[in-house]
Every structure is written in structure tokens, then in C-alpha cells.
mmCIF file of C-alpha atoms and ligand atoms in Angstrom:
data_model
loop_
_atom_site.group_PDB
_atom_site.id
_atom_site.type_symbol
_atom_site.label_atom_id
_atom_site.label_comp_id
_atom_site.label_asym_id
_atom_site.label_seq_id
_atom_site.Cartn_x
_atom_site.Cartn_y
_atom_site.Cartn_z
ATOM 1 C CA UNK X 373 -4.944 -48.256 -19.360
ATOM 2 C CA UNK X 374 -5.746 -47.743 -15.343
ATOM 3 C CA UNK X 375 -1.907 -47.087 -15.115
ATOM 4 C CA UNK X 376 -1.839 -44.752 -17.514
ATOM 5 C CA UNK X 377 -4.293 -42.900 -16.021
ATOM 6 C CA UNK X 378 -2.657 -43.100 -12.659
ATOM 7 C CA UNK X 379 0.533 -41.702 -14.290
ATOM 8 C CA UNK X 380 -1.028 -38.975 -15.631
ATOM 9 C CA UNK X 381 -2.918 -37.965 -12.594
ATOM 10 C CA UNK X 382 0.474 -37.929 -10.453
ATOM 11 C CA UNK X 383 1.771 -36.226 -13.266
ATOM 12 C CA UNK X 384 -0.755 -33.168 -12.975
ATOM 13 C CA UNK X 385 -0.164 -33.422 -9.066
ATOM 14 C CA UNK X 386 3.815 -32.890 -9.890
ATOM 15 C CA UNK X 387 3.209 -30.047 -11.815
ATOM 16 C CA UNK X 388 0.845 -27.980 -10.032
ATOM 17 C CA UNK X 389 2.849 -28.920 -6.641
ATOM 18 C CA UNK X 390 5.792 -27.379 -8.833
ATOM 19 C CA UNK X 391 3.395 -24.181 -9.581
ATOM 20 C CA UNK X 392 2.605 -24.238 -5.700
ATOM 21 C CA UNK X 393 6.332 -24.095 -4.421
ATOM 22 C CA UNK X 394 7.376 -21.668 -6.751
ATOM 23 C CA UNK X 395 4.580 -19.427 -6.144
ATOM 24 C CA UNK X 396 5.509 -20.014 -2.647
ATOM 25 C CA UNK X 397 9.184 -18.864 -3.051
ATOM 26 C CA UNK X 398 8.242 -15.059 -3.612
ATOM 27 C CA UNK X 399 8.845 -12.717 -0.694
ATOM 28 C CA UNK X 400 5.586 -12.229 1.473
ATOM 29 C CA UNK X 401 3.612 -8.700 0.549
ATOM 30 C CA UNK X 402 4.136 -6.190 2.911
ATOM 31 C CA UNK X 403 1.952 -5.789 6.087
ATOM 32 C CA UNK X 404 3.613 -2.195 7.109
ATOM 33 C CA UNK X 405 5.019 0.632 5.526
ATOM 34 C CA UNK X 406 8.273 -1.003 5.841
ATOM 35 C CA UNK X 407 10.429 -3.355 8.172
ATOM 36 C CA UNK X 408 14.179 -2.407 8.642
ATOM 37 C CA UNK X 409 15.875 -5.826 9.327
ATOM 38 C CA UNK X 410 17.683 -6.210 13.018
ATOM 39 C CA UNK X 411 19.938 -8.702 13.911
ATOM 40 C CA UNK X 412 18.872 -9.307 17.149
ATOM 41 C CA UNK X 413 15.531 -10.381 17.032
ATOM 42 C CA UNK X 414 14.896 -9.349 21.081
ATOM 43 C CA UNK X 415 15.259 -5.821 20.095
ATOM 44 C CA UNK X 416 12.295 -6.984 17.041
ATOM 45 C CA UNK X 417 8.454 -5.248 17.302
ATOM 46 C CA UNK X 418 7.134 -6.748 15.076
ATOM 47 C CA UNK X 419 7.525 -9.547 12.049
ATOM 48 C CA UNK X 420 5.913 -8.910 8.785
ATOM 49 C CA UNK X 421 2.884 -8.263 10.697
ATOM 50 C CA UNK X 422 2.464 -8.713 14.589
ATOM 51 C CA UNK X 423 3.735 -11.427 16.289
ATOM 52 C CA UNK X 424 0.906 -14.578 17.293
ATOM 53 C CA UNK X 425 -0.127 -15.146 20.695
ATOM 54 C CA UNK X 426 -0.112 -18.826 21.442
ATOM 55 C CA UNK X 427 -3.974 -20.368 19.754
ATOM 56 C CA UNK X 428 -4.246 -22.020 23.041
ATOM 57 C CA UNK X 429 -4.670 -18.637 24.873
ATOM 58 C CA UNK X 430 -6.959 -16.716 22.202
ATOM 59 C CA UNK X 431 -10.278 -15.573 23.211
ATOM 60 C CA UNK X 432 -13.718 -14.578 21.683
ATOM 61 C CA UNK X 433 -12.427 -11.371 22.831
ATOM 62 C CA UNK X 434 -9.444 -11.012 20.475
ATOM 63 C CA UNK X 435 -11.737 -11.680 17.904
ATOM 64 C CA UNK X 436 -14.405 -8.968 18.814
ATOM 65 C CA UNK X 437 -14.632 -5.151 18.405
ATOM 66 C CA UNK X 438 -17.665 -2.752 19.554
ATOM 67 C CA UNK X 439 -18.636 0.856 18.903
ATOM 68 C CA UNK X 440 -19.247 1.208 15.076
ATOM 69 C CA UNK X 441 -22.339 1.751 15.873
ATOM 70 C CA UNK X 442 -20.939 5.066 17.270
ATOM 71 C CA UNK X 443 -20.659 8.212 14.836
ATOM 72 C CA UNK X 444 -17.224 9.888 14.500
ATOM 73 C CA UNK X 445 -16.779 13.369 15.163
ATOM 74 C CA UNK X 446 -17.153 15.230 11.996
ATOM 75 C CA UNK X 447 -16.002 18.802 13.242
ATOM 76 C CA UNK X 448 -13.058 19.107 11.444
ATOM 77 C CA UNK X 449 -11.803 20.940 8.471
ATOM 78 C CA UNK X 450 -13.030 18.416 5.826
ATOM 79 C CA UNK X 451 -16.258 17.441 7.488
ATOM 80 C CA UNK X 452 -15.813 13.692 8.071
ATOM 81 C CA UNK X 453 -14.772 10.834 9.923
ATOM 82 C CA UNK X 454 -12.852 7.693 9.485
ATOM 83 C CA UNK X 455 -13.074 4.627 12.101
ATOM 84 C CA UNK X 456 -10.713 2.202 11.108
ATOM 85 C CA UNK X 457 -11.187 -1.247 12.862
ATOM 86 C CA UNK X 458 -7.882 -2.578 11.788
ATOM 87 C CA UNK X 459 -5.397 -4.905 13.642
ATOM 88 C CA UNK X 460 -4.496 -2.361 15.995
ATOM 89 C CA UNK X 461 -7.860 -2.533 17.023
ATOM 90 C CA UNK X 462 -9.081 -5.814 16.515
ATOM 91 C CA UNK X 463 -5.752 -8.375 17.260
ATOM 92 C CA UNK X 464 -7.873 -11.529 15.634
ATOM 93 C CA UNK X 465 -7.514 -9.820 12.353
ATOM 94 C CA UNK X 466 -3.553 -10.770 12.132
ATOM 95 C CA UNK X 467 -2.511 -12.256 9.029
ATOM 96 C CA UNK X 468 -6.484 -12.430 7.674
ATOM 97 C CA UNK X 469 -5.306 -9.824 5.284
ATOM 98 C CA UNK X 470 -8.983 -7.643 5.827
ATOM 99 C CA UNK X 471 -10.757 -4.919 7.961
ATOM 100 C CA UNK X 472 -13.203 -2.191 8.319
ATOM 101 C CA UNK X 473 -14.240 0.985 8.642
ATOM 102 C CA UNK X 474 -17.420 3.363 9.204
ATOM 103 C CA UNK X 475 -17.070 6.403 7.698
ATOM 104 C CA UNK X 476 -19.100 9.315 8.672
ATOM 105 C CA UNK X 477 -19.632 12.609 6.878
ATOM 106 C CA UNK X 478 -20.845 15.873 7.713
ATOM 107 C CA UNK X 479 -24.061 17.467 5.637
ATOM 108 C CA UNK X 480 -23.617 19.720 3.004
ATOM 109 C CA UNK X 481 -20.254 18.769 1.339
ATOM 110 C CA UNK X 482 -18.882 16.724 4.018
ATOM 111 C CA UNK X 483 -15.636 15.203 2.183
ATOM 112 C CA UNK X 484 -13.139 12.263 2.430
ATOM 113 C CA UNK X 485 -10.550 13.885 1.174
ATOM 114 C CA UNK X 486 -8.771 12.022 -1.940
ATOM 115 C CA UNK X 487 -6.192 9.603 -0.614
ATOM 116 C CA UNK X 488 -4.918 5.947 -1.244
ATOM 117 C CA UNK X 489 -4.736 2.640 0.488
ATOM 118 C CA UNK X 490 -1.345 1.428 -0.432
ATOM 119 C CA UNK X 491 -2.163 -2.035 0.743
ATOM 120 C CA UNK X 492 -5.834 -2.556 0.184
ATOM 121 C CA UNK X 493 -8.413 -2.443 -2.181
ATOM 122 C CA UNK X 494 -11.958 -1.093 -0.583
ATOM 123 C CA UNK X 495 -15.426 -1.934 -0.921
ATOM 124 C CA UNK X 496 -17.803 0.350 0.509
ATOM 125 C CA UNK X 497 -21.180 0.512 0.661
ATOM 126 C CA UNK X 498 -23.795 3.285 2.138
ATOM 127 C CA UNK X 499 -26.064 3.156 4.514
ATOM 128 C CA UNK X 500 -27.417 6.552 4.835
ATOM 129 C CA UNK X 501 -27.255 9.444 2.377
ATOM 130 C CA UNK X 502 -25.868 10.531 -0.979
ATOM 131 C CA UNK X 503 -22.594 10.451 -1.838
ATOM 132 C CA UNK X 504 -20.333 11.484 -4.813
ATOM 133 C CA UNK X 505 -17.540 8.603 -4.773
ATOM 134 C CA UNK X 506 -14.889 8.783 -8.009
ATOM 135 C CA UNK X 507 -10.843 7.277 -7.942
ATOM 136 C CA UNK X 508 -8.563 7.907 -10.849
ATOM 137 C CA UNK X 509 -6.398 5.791 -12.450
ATOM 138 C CA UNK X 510 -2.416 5.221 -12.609
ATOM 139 C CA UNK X 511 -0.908 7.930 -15.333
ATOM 140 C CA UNK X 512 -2.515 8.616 -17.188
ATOM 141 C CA UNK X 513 -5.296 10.094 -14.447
ATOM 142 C CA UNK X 514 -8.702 8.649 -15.753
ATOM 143 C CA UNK X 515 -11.643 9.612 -13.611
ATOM 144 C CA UNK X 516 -14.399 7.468 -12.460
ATOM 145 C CA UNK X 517 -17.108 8.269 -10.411
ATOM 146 C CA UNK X 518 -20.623 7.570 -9.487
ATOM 147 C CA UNK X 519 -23.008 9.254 -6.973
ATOM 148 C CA UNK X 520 -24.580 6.691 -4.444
ATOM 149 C CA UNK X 521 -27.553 6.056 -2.416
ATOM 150 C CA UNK X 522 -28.274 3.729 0.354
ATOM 151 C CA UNK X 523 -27.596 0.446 -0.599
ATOM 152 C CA UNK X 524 -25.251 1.099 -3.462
ATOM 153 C CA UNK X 525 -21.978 -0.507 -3.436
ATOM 154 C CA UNK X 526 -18.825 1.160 -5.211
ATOM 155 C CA UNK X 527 -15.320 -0.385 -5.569
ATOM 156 C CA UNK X 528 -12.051 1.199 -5.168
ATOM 157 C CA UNK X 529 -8.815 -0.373 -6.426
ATOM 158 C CA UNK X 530 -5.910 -1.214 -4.827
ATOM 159 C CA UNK X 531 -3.453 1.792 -4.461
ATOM 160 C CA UNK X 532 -5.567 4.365 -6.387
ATOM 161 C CA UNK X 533 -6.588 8.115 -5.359
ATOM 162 C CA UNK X 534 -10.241 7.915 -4.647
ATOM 163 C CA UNK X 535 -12.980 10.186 -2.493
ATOM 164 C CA UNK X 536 -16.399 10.598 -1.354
ATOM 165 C CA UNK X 537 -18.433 13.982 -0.793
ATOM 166 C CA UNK X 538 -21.589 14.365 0.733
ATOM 167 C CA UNK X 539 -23.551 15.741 -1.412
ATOM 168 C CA UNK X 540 -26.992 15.970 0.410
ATOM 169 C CA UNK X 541 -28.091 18.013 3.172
ATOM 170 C CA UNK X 542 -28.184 15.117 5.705
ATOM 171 C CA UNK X 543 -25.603 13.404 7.302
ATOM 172 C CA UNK X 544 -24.384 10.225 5.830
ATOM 173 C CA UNK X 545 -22.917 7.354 6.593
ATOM 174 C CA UNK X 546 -20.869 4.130 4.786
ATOM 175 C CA UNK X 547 -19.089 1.214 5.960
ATOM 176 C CA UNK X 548 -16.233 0.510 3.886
ATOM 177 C CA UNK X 549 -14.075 -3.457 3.927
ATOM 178 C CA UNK X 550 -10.172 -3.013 3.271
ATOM 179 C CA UNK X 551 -8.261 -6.086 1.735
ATOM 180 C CA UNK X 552 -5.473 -5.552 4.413
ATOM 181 C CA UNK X 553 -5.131 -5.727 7.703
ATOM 182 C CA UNK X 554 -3.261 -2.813 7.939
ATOM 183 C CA UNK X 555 -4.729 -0.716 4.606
ATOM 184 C CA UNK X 556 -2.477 2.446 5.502
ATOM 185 C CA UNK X 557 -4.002 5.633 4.617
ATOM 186 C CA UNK X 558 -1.702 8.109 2.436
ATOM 187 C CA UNK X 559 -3.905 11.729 2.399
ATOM 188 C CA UNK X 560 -2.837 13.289 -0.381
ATOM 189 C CA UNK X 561 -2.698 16.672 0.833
ATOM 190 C CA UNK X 562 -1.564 16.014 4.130
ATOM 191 C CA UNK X 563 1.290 13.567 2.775
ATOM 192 C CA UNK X 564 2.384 16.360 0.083
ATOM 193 C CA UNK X 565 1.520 20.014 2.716
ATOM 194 C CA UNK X 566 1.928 18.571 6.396
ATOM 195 C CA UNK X 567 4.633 16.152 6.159
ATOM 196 C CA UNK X 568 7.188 16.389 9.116
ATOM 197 C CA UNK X 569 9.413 17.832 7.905
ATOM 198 C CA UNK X 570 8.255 19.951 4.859
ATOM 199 C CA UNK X 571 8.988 18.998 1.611
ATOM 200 C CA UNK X 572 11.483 21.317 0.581
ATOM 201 C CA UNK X 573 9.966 24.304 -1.883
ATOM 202 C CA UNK X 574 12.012 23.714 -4.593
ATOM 203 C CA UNK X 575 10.418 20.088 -4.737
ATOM 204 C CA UNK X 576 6.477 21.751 -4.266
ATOM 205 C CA UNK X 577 6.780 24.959 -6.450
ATOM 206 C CA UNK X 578 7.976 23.253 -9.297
ATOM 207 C CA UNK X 579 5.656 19.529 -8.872
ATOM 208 C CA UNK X 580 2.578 21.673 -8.505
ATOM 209 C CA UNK X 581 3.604 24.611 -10.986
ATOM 210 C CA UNK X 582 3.012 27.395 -8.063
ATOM 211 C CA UNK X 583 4.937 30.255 -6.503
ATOM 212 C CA UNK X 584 6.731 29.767 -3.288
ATOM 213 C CA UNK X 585 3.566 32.029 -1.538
ATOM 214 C CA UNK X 586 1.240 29.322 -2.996
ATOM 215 C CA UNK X 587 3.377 26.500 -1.105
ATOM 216 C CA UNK X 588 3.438 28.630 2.422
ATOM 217 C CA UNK X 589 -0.052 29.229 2.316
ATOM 218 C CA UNK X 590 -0.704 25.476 1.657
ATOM 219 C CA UNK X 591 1.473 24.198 4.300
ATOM 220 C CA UNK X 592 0.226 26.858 6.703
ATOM 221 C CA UNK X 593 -3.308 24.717 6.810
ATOM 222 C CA UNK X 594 -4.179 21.849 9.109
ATOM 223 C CA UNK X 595 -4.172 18.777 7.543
ATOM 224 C CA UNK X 596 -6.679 16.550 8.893
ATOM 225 C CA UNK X 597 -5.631 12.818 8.550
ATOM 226 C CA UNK X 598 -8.590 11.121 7.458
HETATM 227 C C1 LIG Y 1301 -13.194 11.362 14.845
HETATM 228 O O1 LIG Y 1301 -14.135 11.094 15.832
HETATM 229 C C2 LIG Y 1301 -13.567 10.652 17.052
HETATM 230 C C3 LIG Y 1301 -14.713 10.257 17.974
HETATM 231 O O2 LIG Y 1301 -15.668 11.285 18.074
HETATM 232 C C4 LIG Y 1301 -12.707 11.788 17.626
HETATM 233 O O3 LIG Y 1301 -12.102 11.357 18.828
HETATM 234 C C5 LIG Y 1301 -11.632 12.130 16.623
HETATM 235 O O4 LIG Y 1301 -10.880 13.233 17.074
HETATM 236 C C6 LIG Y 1301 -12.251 12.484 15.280
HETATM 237 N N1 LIG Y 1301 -11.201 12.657 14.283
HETATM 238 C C7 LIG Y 1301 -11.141 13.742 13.497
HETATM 239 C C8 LIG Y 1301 -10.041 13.756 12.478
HETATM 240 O O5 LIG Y 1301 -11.920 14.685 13.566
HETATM 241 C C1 LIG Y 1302 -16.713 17.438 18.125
HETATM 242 O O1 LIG Y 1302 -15.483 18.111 17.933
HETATM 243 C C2 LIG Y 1302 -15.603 19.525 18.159
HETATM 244 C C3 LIG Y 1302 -14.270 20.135 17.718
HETATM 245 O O2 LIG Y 1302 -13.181 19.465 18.294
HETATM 246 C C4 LIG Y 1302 -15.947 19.765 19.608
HETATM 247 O O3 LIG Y 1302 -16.082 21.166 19.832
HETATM 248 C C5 LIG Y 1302 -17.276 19.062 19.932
HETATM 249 O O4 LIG Y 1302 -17.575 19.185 21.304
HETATM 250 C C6 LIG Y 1302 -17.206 17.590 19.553
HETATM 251 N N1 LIG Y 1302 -18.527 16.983 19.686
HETATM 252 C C7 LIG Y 1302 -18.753 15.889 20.404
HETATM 253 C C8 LIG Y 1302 -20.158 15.378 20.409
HETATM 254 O O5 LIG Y 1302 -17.858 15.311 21.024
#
């Protein structure tokens, strides 16, 4: 009977270290935009990732950032301010697959422009203000969207166009956590009107079902990269 037992318990160990290693065997997600392969790794940057300084040498330091407390500039064409504390800025968050940001927004229609995280889902919560949050689904576009007060929490997924507008006559404020280390930030109308170089017009006019006029104007504009 114990033996049985036994055998079926190293059974279920076989099995789900079976489930492990092939789970294991997929390529790692991506931690960048992309990573052309070289054959000399010398000439490398950067892994998947950045490279790991030895544990031995890490300090509380590399594990540290300050000056969130600090508001971002919201003088700009949209009216806010995005201070991303990701592993650029903070090395200890390598490989932890997370990070933060404080977002700040002017009064009276102060707007994070719609854009997407293409590695992270976000969870952001405010701390001062009313906003108008919303993010719309893969085709076809569903809307969702909530206005929020201080302590509300809203959710957007992974990928998705999403936004948030002041929409009181204060200044507000949010602090947002990013399932990546590296989220990336894709502005809509920056990525589709102030790409280097332009999209060609044949591409715009006909996506966006506008004359060519329509297209200059729209790439005439600063594109702030929030
Ligand atoms: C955001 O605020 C920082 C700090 O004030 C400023 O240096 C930066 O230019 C601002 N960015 C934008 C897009 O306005
Ligand atoms: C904010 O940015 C504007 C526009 O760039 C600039 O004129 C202003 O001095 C900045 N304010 C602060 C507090 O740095």
C-alpha cells in the first residue's frame, strides 16, 4: 500500500517536472523592442535584458531611486508628465520583470495621450484629483472607462490603447506599476504623425480616410512623447 503511494507520488513529481521543462523550452519574452543577433558577442550591448553585475558587488544603491516625490513638468502640448522609473533608472530592477511611474497632469484637461505598453500591463492608482481613465480592446475596439478619485485603482491590460484626462480644475497626480522592466511606451499619435522618417502619405491618407492636407497638417505638430 505505502509503495503504492510512493509510486504515485514520484509519478506526479515526473509529470509536472515534464510540464516544468517543457514550459521551460519556450524562447524567453522579450525585454526590448528587439535584439538583432551578433556573432561576436564583444561587439554585444546588451542580452535579452542588461547584462548582471557580479551579486558580490551590488549595493543598496542599485536597488534605490529618489525624486518621485518631484512633479514633472506639465508645460507641454498635452498637459502632462510621465516619470518612468524603469531599469534605465533603477539597475536592481533587471530581470524583476516590474517598474514605476508618477504621472502628473496639468488642470483643466491635462491628458495622457492614448498609447500602449507593448510589454506591460499597468496598475495605477491616484493620489490627487479626478481623472477620466478608459483603454479599448483588440478589434473589435470596445471602450472601457471609468472616472477616478483619490484612492481608486484602475487596470490597464497588457498591450492595449488606454488614457487618462484630467478632468478637474486641480492638478492631479497617479502613480502607475508596469509588469516590465522595460514597459516601452508606443504614443499613438506620435508613432503614426512624428515617426522618423514619415510614414509615407499613401500609407496615412488612405489608413485614416483623409486628404493628403489632413496628413501635412498632422505631421506638422509636435508630438510630445509621453
Ligand atoms: C517632464 O518633466 C521633466 C522635469 O520637469 C522635464 O525635464 C521634461 O522635459 C518634461 N517632459 C515633457 C514631455 O514635458
Ligand atoms: C516648464 O516648462 C516650460 C516650457 O518648457 C518652461 O517655460 C518652464 O520654465 C518650466 N517650469 C519649471 C518649473 O521648470
Amino acid at each position: 500500500m505505502g509503495g503504492a503511494y510512493q509510486m504515485h507520488v514520484a509519478a506526479t513529481f515526473l509529470l509536472l517536472a515534464a510540464i516544468a521543462s517543457i514550459a521551460a523550452a519556450f524562447d524567453p519574452s522579450p525585454l526590448q523592442d528587439f535584439c538583432v543577433a551578433i556573432d561576436d558577442p564583444k561587439l554585444g550591448v546588451f542580452v535579452n535584458g542588461k547584462f548582471c553585475k557580479d551579486p558580490m558587488q551590488a549595493k543598496a544603491d542599485d536597488f534605490t531611486f529618489s525624486g518621485l516625490d518631484m512633479a514633472g513638468n506639465t508645460s507641454n502640448a498635452v498637459g502632462s508628465n510621465v516619470t518612468l522609473v524603469n531599469v534605465d533608472r533603477l539597475k536592481g530592477l533587471n530581470t524583476l520583470g516590474i517598474s514605476l511611474a508618477r504621472i502628473d497632469y496639468a488642470p483643466y484637461g491635462g491628458l495622457n495621450p492614448p498609447h500602449t505598453h507593448p510589454r506591460a500591463t499597468e496598475i495605477l492608482v491616484v493620489v490627487k484629483g479626478s481623472l477620466y481613465v478608459g483603454f479599448v480592446t483588440s478589434n473589435p475596439p470596445k471602450l472601457f472607462t471609468k472616472t477616478l478619485n483619490v484612492g481608486d485603482v484602475f487596470v490597464f491590460p497588457i498591450g492595449l490603447i488606454h488614457f487618462q484626462l484630467n478632468v478637474a480644475d486641480t492638478n492631479a497626480i497617479a502613480f502607475a506599476g508596469l509588469s516590465s522592466q522595460n514597459p516601452g511606451t508606443i504614443t499613438i499619435a506620435n508613432a503614426i504623425f512624428g515617426s522618423d522618417p514619415a510614414i509615407n502619405h499613401d500609407v496615412l491618407t488612405k489608413a485614416f480616410q483623409v486628404d493628403k492636407n489632413v496628413v501635412d497638417y498632422l505631421q506638422k505638430q509636435f508630438w510630445p512623447e509621453n
